[in-house]
Short mmCIF file of N, CA and C in Angstrom, two decimals:
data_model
loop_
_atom_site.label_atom_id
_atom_site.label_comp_id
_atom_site.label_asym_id
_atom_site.label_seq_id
_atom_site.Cartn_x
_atom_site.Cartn_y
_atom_site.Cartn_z
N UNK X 1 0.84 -1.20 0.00
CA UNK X 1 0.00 0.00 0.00
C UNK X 1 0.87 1.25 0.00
N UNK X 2 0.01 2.22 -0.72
CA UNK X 2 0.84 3.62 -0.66
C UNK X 2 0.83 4.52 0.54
N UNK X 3 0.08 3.92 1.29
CA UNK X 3 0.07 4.81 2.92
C UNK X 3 -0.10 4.24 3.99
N UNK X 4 0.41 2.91 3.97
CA UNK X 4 0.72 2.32 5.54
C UNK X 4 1.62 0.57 5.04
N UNK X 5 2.25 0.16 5.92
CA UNK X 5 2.99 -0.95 5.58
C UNK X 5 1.96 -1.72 6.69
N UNK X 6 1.55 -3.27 6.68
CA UNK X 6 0.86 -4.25 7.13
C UNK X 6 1.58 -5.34 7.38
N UNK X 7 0.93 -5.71 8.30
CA UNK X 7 1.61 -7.62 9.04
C UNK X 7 0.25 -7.99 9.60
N UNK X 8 0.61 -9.35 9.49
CA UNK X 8 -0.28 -10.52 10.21
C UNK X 8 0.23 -10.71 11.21
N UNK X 9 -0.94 -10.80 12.27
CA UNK X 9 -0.76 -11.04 13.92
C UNK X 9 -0.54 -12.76 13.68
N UNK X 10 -0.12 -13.45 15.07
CA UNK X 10 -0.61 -15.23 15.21
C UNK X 10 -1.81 -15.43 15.39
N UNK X 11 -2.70 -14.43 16.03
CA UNK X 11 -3.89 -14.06 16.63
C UNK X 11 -4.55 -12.59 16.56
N UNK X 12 -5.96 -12.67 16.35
CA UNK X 12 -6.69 -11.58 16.87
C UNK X 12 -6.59 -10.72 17.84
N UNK X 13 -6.74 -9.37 17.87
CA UNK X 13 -6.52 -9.25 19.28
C UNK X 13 -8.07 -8.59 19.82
N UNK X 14 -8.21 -8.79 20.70
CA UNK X 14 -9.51 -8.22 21.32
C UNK X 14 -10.17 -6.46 21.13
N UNK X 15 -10.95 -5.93 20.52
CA UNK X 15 -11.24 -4.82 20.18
C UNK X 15 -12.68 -4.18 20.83
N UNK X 16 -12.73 -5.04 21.91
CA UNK X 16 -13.75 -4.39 22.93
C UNK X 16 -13.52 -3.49 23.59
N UNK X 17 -14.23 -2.35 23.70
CA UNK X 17 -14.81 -1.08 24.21
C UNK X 17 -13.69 0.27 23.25
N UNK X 18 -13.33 -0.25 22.36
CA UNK X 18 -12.39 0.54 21.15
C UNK X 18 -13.90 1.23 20.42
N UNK X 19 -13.48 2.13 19.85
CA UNK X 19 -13.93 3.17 19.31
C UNK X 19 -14.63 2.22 17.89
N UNK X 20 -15.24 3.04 17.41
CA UNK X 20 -15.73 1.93 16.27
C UNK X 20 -15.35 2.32 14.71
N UNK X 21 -14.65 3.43 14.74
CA UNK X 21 -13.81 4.36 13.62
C UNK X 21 -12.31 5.32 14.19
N UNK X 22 -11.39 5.40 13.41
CA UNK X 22 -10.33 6.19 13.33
C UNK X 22 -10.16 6.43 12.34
N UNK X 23 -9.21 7.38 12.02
CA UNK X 23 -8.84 8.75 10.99
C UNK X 23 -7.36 8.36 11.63
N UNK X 24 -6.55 7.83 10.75
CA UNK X 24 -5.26 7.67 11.23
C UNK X 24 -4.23 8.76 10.38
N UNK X 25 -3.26 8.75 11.47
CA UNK X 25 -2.13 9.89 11.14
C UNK X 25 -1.10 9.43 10.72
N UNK X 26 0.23 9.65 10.22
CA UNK X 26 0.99 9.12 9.76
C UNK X 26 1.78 8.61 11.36
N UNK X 27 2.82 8.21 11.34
CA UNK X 27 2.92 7.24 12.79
C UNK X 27 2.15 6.59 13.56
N UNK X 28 0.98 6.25 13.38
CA UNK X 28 0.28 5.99 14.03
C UNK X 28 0.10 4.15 13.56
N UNK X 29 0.34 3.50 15.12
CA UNK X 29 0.41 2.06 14.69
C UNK X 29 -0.94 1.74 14.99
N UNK X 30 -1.82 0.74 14.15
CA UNK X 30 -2.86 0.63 14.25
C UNK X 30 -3.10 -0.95 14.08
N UNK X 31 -4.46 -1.37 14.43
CA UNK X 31 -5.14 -2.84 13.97
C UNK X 31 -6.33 -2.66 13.19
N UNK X 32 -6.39 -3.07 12.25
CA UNK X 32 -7.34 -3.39 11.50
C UNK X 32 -8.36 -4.63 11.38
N UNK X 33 -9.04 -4.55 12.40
CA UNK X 33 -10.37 -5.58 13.03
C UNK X 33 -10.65 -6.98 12.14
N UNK X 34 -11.40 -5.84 10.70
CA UNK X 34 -12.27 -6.36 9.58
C UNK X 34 -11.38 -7.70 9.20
N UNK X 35 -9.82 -7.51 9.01
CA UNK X 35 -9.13 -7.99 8.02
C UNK X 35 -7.65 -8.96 9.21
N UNK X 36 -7.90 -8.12 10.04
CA UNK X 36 -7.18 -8.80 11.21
C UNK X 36 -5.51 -8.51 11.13
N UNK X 37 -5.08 -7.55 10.65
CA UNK X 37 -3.90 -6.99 10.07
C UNK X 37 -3.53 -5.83 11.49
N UNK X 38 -2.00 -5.78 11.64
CA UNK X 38 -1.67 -5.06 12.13
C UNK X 38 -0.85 -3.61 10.90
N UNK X 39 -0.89 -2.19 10.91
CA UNK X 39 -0.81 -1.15 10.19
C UNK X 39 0.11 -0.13 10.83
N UNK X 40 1.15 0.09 10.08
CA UNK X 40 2.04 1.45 10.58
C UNK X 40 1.33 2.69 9.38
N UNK X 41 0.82 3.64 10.01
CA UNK X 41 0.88 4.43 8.53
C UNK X 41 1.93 5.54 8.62
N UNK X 42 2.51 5.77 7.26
CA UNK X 42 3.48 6.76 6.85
C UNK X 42 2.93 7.55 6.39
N UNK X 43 1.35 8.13 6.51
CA UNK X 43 0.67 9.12 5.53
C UNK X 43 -0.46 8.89 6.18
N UNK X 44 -1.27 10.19 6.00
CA UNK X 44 -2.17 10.05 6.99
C UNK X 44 -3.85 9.23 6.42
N UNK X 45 -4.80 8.84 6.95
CA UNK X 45 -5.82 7.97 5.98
C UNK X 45 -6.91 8.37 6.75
N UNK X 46 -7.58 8.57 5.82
CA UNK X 46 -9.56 8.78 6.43
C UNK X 46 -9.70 8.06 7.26
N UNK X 47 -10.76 8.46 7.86
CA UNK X 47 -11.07 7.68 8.64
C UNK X 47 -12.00 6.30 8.55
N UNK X 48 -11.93 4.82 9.00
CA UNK X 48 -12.51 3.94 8.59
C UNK X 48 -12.76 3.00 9.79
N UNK X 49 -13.78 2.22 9.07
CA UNK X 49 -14.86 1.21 10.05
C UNK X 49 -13.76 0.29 10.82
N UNK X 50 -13.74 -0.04 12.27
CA UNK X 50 -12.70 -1.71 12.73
C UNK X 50 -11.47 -0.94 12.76
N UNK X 51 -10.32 0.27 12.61
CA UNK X 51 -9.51 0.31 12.60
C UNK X 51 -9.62 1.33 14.01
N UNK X 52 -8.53 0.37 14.31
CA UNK X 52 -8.16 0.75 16.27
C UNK X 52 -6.38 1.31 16.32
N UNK X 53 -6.49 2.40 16.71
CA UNK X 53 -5.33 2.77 17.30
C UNK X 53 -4.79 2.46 18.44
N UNK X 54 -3.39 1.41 18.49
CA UNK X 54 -3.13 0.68 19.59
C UNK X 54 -1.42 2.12 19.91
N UNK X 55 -1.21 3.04 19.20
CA UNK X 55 -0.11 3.36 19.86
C UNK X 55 0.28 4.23 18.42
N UNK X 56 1.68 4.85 18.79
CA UNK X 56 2.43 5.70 17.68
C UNK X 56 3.91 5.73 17.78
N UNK X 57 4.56 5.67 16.70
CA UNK X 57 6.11 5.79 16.72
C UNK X 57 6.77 6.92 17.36
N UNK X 58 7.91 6.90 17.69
CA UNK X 58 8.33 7.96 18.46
C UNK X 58 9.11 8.54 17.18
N UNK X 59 9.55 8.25 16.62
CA UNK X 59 10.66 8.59 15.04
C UNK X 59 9.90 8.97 13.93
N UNK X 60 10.45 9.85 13.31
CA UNK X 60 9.73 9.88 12.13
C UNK X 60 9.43 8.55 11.51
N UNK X 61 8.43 8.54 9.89
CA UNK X 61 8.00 7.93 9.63
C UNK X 61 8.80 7.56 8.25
N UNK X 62 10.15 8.27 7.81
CA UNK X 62 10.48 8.35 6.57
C UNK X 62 10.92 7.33 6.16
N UNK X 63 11.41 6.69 7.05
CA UNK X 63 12.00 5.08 6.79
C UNK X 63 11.60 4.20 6.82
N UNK X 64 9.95 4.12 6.80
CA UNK X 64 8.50 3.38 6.76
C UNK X 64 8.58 2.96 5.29
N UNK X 65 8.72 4.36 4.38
CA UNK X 65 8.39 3.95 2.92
C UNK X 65 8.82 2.95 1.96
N UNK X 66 10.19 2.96 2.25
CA UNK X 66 11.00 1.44 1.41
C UNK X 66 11.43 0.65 2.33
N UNK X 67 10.71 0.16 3.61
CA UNK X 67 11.02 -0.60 4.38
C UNK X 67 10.76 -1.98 3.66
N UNK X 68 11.54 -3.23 4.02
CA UNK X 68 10.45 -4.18 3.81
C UNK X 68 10.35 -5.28 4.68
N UNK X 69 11.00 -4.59 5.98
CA UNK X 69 10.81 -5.27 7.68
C UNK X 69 11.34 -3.97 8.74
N UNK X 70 9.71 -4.07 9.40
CA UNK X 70 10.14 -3.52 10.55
C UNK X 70 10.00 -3.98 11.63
N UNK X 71 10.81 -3.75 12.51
CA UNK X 71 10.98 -4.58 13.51
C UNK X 71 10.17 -3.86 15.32
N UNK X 72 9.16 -3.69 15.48
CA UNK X 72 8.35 -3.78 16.68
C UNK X 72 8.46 -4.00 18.08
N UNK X 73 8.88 -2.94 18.98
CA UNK X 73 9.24 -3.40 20.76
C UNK X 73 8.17 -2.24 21.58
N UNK X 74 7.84 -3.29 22.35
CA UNK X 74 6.83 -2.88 23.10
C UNK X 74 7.62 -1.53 24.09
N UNK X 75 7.40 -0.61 24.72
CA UNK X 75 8.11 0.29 25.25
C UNK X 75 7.13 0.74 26.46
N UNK X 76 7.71 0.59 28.08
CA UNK X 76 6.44 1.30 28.73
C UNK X 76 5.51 0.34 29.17
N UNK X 77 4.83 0.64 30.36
CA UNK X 77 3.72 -0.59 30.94
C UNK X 77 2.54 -0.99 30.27
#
């Protein structure tokens, strides 16, 4: 995609009492419900149905674009 890079979880993750739409920003790491995909976006995207904002990068996003692994650490309680 031209405005967010995607991965497959092992599992679902639970999306109870989450909002039922987001409007995502560029850094912004997200899950995508419908499709069960985890989402970094490098650009910002309307807002849409099932997509949950679980968190955001601390770094810019420029090295998102020709990535083709990024590597994910939990940071913080």
């Amino acid at each position: 995609a031209r405005t967010e890079k995607i991965a497959d979880l092992p599992r679902r993750l639970d999306t109870e009492g989450a909002p039922d739409r987001y409007a995502a920003s560029a850094g912004d790491l997200t899950w995508y419900a419908p499709w069960g995909n985890l989402a970094i976006f490098y650009r910002d995207f309307p807002s849409a149905s099932g997509l949950v904002r679980l968190g955001r990068l601390d770094g810019g996003v420029e090295a998102l674009r020709d990535a083709t692994r990024v590597r994910i650490e939990l940071a913080g309680p």
